[in-house]
Amino acid sequence: MALPVIPRGEMPPDETLAFHKHVCPPDFGGPNPDPLNPDLILSRNLLISIDLLLPENARVPMWIIEDPDDPVNGRVFPSKTIRIPRGALVNALVGCEGGTHTIHWHGIEPTPMNDGVGKHSFEVDGNFVYQFQPREAGTYFYHCHKNTVLHFEMGLYGLLIIDPDVPGAPFTDGGPGFCAAFSPATNHVIPYDVEAFWVADEIDSRWHTLGHDDFMQECDPENPVDPANFTQDGFLNDFRPDIFVVTGIPRRVNNPSPFSAADDPLFGPLVAPALQAGQTLLARILNAGYTIQQFTLGIDAEVIAMDGHALGVPPFQQYSSPFRLPAGTPFRLTTAMRHDLIITPASPGIFPVTIEYFHSVSGRRLFTARTAITVI
Ligand SMILES: [Cu+2]
């Protein structure tokens, strides 16, 4: 039986914009519509163009989100990590240049107005003050959600870490600090000594010649479902990465040299951490690319959190629990997934960490990144 077609009826002119926002997000800017007194104010500008230097002395153009208040490390790839104590009310002053952008606080779940998904609200023209209050400590990330497939690939993302609201938070990248984990005796907050960031990404050099709006779906408010408007993908549906990245440290596909602490003064020690036997390592892992990434550690670990949620911690995760990951057990993350691992080496040694990148369509292994945990 054919279902009756319900005619749409007349569209009042003042509702047209909202009706078509999934095709043509409106632009908006200025102060927050529901301002509260913030506990923490931060600033970010996008986009900023920088070059990523390859070991062969070649350069890849990147777009990053800058911290204008940090003249030393404010312009880095990945974009500078944001750390916020859980429960702090944040005002994020975001400035946009060279076209509209957004910042999506991935996993935080603020109101649609503050979520930075342009197609659910608006894209920022000029500047906007995002306001949010993270309710769970864990590993998140922030990224631009305008022409997302391209802008995210170009480098418009960074880690967003919600630290537990304990004295000393927010903590310094690399540790020591405290994180959320199942531990009833300590109110589900545990200490760590050293912190690793394994933010795995890939670069398709061809994409890094593109412009801000390239291959965007055509915006036609009068006919948003016209099939002709959905054929503008260019080669964004054909991902052929030739450079592989771990937390901003790049390798060409034919360069098998390990990722070491000496690769970069800022990110190297976070990729190839060193600690003493008996200390605790917290490894925050993010798939910030478009391949399927398989991680294998040569040392026992415990998975304490996934996607910003500490396993087993009431009231939200009372039906999950942390679990052991014996040495040599691979696990896979797809785009945007996070795992937090706790590693407590009992004796010295150099323990290998490999990240294998598999193409999401063909399943073919494209690259293997090798680094290590050094225990002294
Ligand atoms: Cu953008």
XYZ file of N, CA, C and O in Angstrom, residues 219-346:
512
model
N 24.954 24.475 -2.217
C 23.885 24.971 -1.356
C 22.745 25.499 -2.219
O 22.893 26.505 -2.900
N 21.625 24.790 -2.227
C 20.464 25.223 -3.010
C 19.233 25.147 -2.117
O 18.571 24.110 -2.034
N 18.892 26.222 -1.411
C 17.774 26.169 -0.463
C 16.455 25.814 -1.120
O 15.577 25.244 -0.478
N 16.318 26.126 -2.410
C 15.041 25.862 -3.075
C 14.895 24.398 -3.469
O 13.797 23.931 -3.734
N 16.014 23.674 -3.560
C 15.930 22.267 -3.953
C 17.045 21.475 -3.266
O 17.981 20.989 -3.906
N 16.948 21.332 -1.921
C 18.068 20.736 -1.172
C 18.290 19.263 -1.468
O 19.336 18.736 -1.133
N 17.317 18.577 -2.096
C 17.494 17.145 -2.353
C 17.809 16.858 -3.817
O 17.796 15.706 -4.239
N 18.110 17.880 -4.585
C 18.478 17.671 -5.987
C 19.736 16.801 -6.053
O 20.778 17.173 -5.507
N 19.650 15.612 -6.701
C 20.827 14.731 -6.738
C 22.062 15.412 -7.305
O 23.188 15.061 -6.938
N 21.860 16.380 -8.168
C 23.012 17.052 -8.768
C 23.855 17.758 -7.707
O 25.048 17.989 -7.901
N 23.225 18.081 -6.562
C 23.961 18.789 -5.511
C 24.824 17.851 -4.678
O 25.593 18.292 -3.843
N 24.676 16.548 -4.882
C 25.394 15.585 -4.044
C 26.553 14.938 -4.792
O 27.042 13.913 -4.403
N 26.961 15.541 -5.878
C 28.036 14.952 -6.679
C 29.273 15.832 -6.643
O 30.058 15.851 -7.565
N 29.421 16.572 -5.542
C 30.511 17.547 -5.462
C 31.667 17.050 -4.592
O 32.423 17.840 -4.059
N 31.801 15.748 -4.420
C 32.809 15.241 -3.496
C 34.232 15.348 -4.028
O 35.181 15.161 -3.275
N 34.389 15.623 -5.333
C 35.734 15.696 -5.874
C 36.479 14.425 -5.553
O 35.982 13.326 -5.805
N 37.670 14.548 -4.936
C 38.361 13.317 -4.535
C 38.357 13.127 -3.023
O 39.153 12.369 -2.481
N 37.428 13.795 -2.310
C 37.353 13.577 -0.862
C 36.757 12.209 -0.513
O 36.738 11.822 0.643
N 36.239 11.496 -1.525
C 35.794 10.118 -1.275
C 36.859 9.108 -1.715
O 36.583 7.924 -1.832
N 38.068 9.593 -1.964
C 39.155 8.740 -2.466
C 40.404 9.075 -1.654
O 41.219 9.901 -2.051
N 40.533 8.442 -0.487
C 41.594 8.788 0.463
C 42.818 7.928 0.192
O 42.752 6.701 0.293
N 43.919 8.579 -0.167
C 45.160 7.855 -0.469
C 46.296 8.459 0.342
O 47.125 9.213 -0.194
N 46.352 8.173 1.637
C 47.380 8.805 2.470
C 48.783 8.370 2.068
O 49.024 7.197 1.780
N 49.706 9.335 2.059
C 51.102 9.047 1.749
C 52.027 9.487 2.878
O 53.235 9.275 2.813
N 51.454 10.101 3.932
C 52.223 10.506 5.110
C 51.436 10.043 6.338
O 50.206 10.189 6.380
N 52.153 9.469 7.299
C 51.498 8.918 8.487
C 52.051 9.630 9.716
O 53.253 9.912 9.788
N 51.164 9.921 10.661
C 51.486 10.853 11.737
C 51.139 10.216 13.074
O 50.102 9.564 13.209
N 52.015 10.403 14.065
C 51.675 10.095 15.453
C 51.902 11.372 16.257
O 53.036 11.853 16.364
N 50.813 11.953 16.765
C 50.851 13.180 17.558
C 51.751 14.234 16.896
O 52.675 14.769 17.507
N 51.481 14.495 15.640
C 52.160 15.563 14.926
C 53.502 15.200 14.328
O 54.083 15.990 13.592
N 54.030 14.020 14.635
C 55.322 13.607 14.081
C 55.051 12.791 12.818
O 54.381 11.761 12.878
N 55.563 13.265 11.658
C 55.209 12.632 10.387
C 56.284 11.682 9.859
O 57.472 11.831 10.137
N 55.826 10.701 9.086
C 56.718 9.834 8.317
C 56.090 9.614 6.944
O 54.889 9.322 6.851
N 56.920 9.727 5.900
C 56.447 9.298 4.587
C 56.219 7.796 4.598
O 56.818 7.065 5.382
N 55.381 7.336 3.667
C 54.978 5.928 3.646
C 56.176 4.990 3.507
O 56.159 3.863 4.006
N 57.257 5.466 2.864
C 58.413 4.593 2.633
C 59.508 4.778 3.684
O 60.626 4.317 3.505
N 59.188 5.477 4.785
C 60.182 5.733 5.840
C 59.836 4.900 7.075
O 58.926 5.247 7.821
N 60.557 3.803 7.310
C 60.200 2.917 8.426
C 60.840 3.302 9.755
O 60.698 2.563 10.731
N 61.543 4.442 9.834
C 62.293 4.736 11.063
C 61.337 4.949 12.236
O 60.270 5.546 12.091
N 61.710 4.451 13.431
C 60.817 4.535 14.587
C 60.552 5.982 15.002
O 61.350 6.876 14.729
N 59.433 6.172 15.677
C 59.075 7.473 16.240
C 59.730 7.558 17.618
O 59.472 6.716 18.483
N 60.573 8.582 17.818
C 61.331 8.645 19.068
C 61.114 9.981 19.766
O 60.594 10.936 19.177
N 61.552 10.036 21.019
C 61.417 11.270 21.795
C 62.201 12.404 21.158
O 61.858 13.580 21.314
N 63.271 12.066 20.413
C 64.116 13.093 19.809
C 63.483 13.705 18.561
O 63.998 14.689 18.030
N 62.369 13.143 18.086
C 61.752 13.655 16.865
C 61.235 15.078 17.014
O 61.193 15.827 16.038
N 60.776 15.425 18.213
C 60.156 16.738 18.399
C 60.233 17.089 19.880
O 59.867 16.268 20.726
N 60.716 18.303 20.213
C 60.874 18.633 21.636
C 59.554 18.659 22.396
O 59.513 18.340 23.586
N 58.463 19.018 21.715
C 57.172 19.128 22.391
C 56.447 17.779 22.426
O 56.011 17.310 23.482
N 56.323 17.138 21.254
C 55.493 15.938 21.157
C 56.286 14.638 21.292
O 55.706 13.593 21.611
N 57.608 14.674 21.032
C 58.395 13.442 21.066
C 58.276 12.677 22.375
O 57.980 11.473 22.378
N 58.480 13.350 23.539
C 58.382 12.621 24.812
C 56.971 12.102 25.106
O 56.808 11.190 25.917
N 55.956 12.679 24.448
C 54.588 12.189 24.637
C 54.322 10.952 23.784
O 53.453 10.150 24.102
N 55.067 10.819 22.673
C 54.896 9.670 21.778
C 55.748 8.493 22.243
O 55.320 7.337 22.171
N 56.965 8.781 22.698
C 57.892 7.733 23.150
C 58.224 7.995 24.617
O 59.303 8.481 24.948
N 57.301 7.678 25.532
C 57.471 8.081 26.932
C 58.529 7.243 27.649
O 58.796 6.098 27.276
N 59.102 7.838 28.681
C 60.055 7.135 29.546
C 59.588 7.275 30.986
O 59.107 8.340 31.392
N 59.690 6.187 31.742
C 59.328 6.231 33.153
C 60.152 5.210 33.913
O 60.880 4.407 33.307
N 60.050 5.265 35.236
C 60.789 4.323 36.069
C 59.911 3.121 36.395
O 58.682 3.244 36.457
N 60.556 1.983 36.596
C 59.827 0.797 37.039
C 59.079 1.129 38.321
O 59.626 1.784 39.217
N 57.820 0.718 38.385
C 56.990 1.016 39.548
C 56.144 2.259 39.379
O 55.196 2.464 40.139
N 56.478 3.102 38.385
C 55.637 4.266 38.111
C 54.445 3.866 37.239
O 54.393 2.759 36.692
N 53.498 4.794 37.095
C 52.281 4.542 36.328
C 52.260 5.431 35.094
O 52.463 6.643 35.191
N 51.999 4.803 33.930
C 51.867 5.540 32.666
C 50.397 5.571 32.264
O 49.722 4.534 32.255
N 49.895 6.755 31.925
C 48.561 6.900 31.328
C 48.752 7.203 29.849
O 49.374 8.213 29.504
N 48.248 6.327 28.982
C 48.337 6.559 27.536
C 46.958 6.942 27.013
O 45.993 6.187 27.170
N 46.884 8.139 26.434
C 45.628 8.605 25.824
C 45.753 8.393 24.318
O 46.669 8.930 23.689
N 44.834 7.619 23.746
C 44.923 7.218 22.344
C 43.707 7.754 21.597
O 42.569 7.589 22.056
N 43.969 8.392 20.453
C 42.889 8.944 19.617
C 43.151 8.577 18.167
O 44.268 8.761 17.673
N 42.143 8.061 17.483
C 42.203 7.933 16.024
C 41.728 9.255 15.441
O 40.531 9.551 15.442
N 42.679 10.065 14.972
C 42.360 11.367 14.387
C 42.485 11.320 12.869
O 42.743 12.346 12.232
N 42.327 10.131 12.297
C 42.472 9.995 10.850
C 41.273 9.315 10.237
O 40.190 9.262 10.833
N 41.489 8.779 9.023
C 40.409 8.120 8.290
C 40.726 6.666 7.990
O 40.033 6.030 7.210
N 41.805 6.128 8.572
C 42.069 4.701 8.429
C 41.585 3.976 9.680
O 41.237 4.600 10.686
N 41.573 2.637 9.596
C 41.346 1.813 10.783
C 42.719 1.573 11.393
O 43.635 1.094 10.711
N 42.880 1.949 12.650
C 44.205 1.906 13.277
C 44.249 0.789 14.314
O 43.376 0.702 15.178
N 45.275 -0.046 14.184
C 45.429 -1.184 15.101
C 46.650 -0.955 15.989
O 47.761 -0.784 15.492
N 46.414 -0.950 17.292
C 47.461 -0.679 18.281
C 47.852 -1.981 18.966
O 46.986 -2.763 19.361
N 49.164 -2.211 19.108
C 49.657 -3.383 19.824
C 50.801 -2.948 20.737
O 51.763 -2.325 20.281
N 50.681 -3.274 22.024
C 51.698 -2.911 23.004
C 52.446 -4.167 23.441
O 51.825 -5.218 23.641
N 53.749 -4.035 23.617
C 54.545 -5.161 24.078
C 54.615 -5.252 25.587
O 55.605 -5.738 26.148
N 53.570 -4.778 26.258
C 53.527 -4.786 27.719
C 52.063 -4.836 28.130
O 51.190 -4.332 27.401
N 51.775 -5.457 29.274
C 50.392 -5.526 29.758
C 49.849 -4.117 30.011
O 50.586 -3.229 30.464
N 48.566 -3.943 29.740
C 47.918 -2.654 29.994
C 46.518 -2.917 30.522
O 46.004 -4.041 30.448
N 45.902 -1.881 31.068
C 44.507 -1.957 31.486
C 43.752 -0.841 30.787
O 44.178 0.326 30.824
N 42.645 -1.207 30.120
C 41.811 -0.201 29.460
C 40.877 0.367 30.517
O 40.017 -0.344 31.046
N 41.057 1.646 30.841
C 40.271 2.253 31.925
C 39.153 3.152 31.415
O 38.237 3.477 32.175
N 39.233 3.567 30.141
C 38.206 4.481 29.629
C 38.109 4.354 28.123
O 39.085 4.015 27.448
N 36.904 4.600 27.603
C 36.664 4.642 26.167
C 35.845 5.886 25.850
O 34.846 6.161 26.524
N 36.277 6.599 24.826
C 35.509 7.734 24.301
C 35.122 8.727 25.397
O 34.010 9.265 25.406
N 36.040 8.949 26.329
C 35.812 9.952 27.360
C 35.044 9.456 28.564
O 34.764 10.241 29.476
N 34.697 8.168 28.582
C 33.914 7.618 29.687
C 34.752 6.602 30.454
O 35.186 5.593 29.891
N 34.972 6.838 31.744
C 35.730 5.904 32.576
C 34.884 4.658 32.821
O 33.757 4.747 33.322
N 35.418 3.492 32.461
C 34.650 2.244 32.523
C 34.357 1.862 33.974
O 35.238 1.909 34.832
N 33.101 1.494 34.231
C 32.711 0.985 35.540
C 32.358 2.039 36.566
O 32.027 1.697 37.698
N 32.427 3.316 36.178
C 32.226 4.377 37.164
C 30.761 4.808 37.181
O 30.233 5.254 36.165
N 30.076 4.648 38.325
C 28.694 5.110 38.408
C 28.630 6.640 38.423
O 29.619 7.269 38.782
N 27.517 7.263 38.041
C 26.263 6.610 37.677
C 26.137 6.297 36.189
O 25.187 5.642 35.790
N 27.105 6.731 35.354
C 26.895 6.613 33.908
C 27.369 5.273 33.352
O 26.809 4.761 32.408
N 28.446 4.724 33.908
C 29.056 3.532 33.312
C 29.032 2.340 34.261
O 29.933 1.513 34.269
N 27.975 2.230 35.074
C 27.979 1.170 36.085
C 27.857 -0.219 35.477
O 28.061 -1.208 36.159
N 27.498 -0.323 34.181
C 27.347 -1.640 33.560
C 28.555 -2.035 32.714
O 28.523 -3.020 31.996
N 29.629 -1.253 32.754
C 30.872 -1.636 32.088
C 31.922 -1.846 33.166
O 31.668 -1.622 34.347
N 33.105 -2.288 32.751
C 34.191 -2.389 33.725
C 35.518 -2.326 32.987
O 35.606 -2.705 31.811
N 36.561 -1.843 33.650
C 37.880 -1.845 33.021
C 38.342 -3.277 32.780
O 37.855 -4.207 33.432
N 39.256 -3.463 31.816
C 39.699 -4.830 31.512
C 41.178 -4.849 31.158
O 41.731 -3.853 30.695
N 41.784 -6.030 31.409
C 43.210 -6.220 31.125
C 43.431 -6.415 29.637
O 42.623 -7.043 28.951
N 44.528 -5.878 29.155
C 44.938 -6.063 27.771
C 46.332 -6.685 27.823
O 47.328 -5.975 27.976
N 46.431 -8.027 27.741
C 47.753 -8.655 27.851
C 48.691 -8.191 26.735
O 48.239 -7.847 25.633
N 49.987 -8.173 27.026
C 50.992 -7.768 26.033
C 50.776 -8.532 24.737
O 50.509 -9.737 24.745
N 50.857 -7.818 23.609
C 50.724 -8.448 22.305
C 49.298 -8.566 21.806
O 49.075 -9.088 20.713
N 48.317 -8.074 22.588
C 46.915 -8.152 22.169
C 46.559 -6.908 21.356
O 46.550 -5.805 21.896
N 46.267 -7.059 20.053
C 45.944 -5.867 19.267
C 44.512 -5.399 19.510
O 43.636 -6.197 19.837
N 44.299 -4.103 19.365
C 42.931 -3.573 19.351
C 42.855 -2.490 18.285
O 43.857 -1.866 17.943
N 41.645 -2.310 17.758
C 41.465 -1.400 16.628
C 40.561 -0.232 17.000
O 39.566 -0.416 17.701
N 40.913 0.942 16.518
C 40.084 2.129 16.684
C 39.739 2.678 15.300
O 40.601 2.737 14.423
N 38.488 3.078 15.129
C 38.098 3.794 13.917
C 38.026 5.284 14.232
O 38.256 5.713 15.369
N 37.688 6.064 13.224
C 37.768 7.521 13.324
C 37.090 8.052 14.586
O 35.950 7.686 14.883
N 37.809 8.876 15.323
C 37.323 9.626 16.491
C 37.265 8.798 17.772
O 36.954 9.336 18.829
N 37.561 7.493 17.703
C 37.515 6.685 18.928
C 38.719 6.980 19.815
O 39.813 7.260 19.338
N 38.490 6.891 21.124
C 39.566 7.056 22.107
C 39.580 5.881 23.067
O 38.527 5.377 23.455
N 40.794 5.470 23.443
C 41.008 4.521 24.535
C 42.024 5.149 25.483
O 43.006 5.740 25.030
N 41.795 4.995 26.795
C 42.784 5.400 27.795
C 43.310 4.136 28.458
O 42.523 3.308 28.937
N 44.646 4.008 28.495
C 45.289 2.811 29.035
C 46.147 3.183 30.241
O 46.819 4.216 30.228
N 46.126 2.316 31.240
C 47.046 2.447 32.374
C 48.068 1.315 32.283
O 47.705 0.147 32.098
N 49.347 1.683 32.381
C 50.441 0.720 32.270
C 51.341 0.910 33.488
O 51.772 2.036 33.772
N 51.598 -0.190 34.200
C 52.419 -0.103 35.419
C 53.558 -1.111 35.317
O 53.474 -2.223 35.854
N 54.644 -0.755 34.625
C 55.751 -1.701 34.429
C 56.462 -1.995 35.744
O 56.782 -1.081 36.508
N 56.703 -3.287 35.973
C 57.336 -3.696 37.229
C 58.855 -3.705 37.125
O 59.545 -3.600 38.141
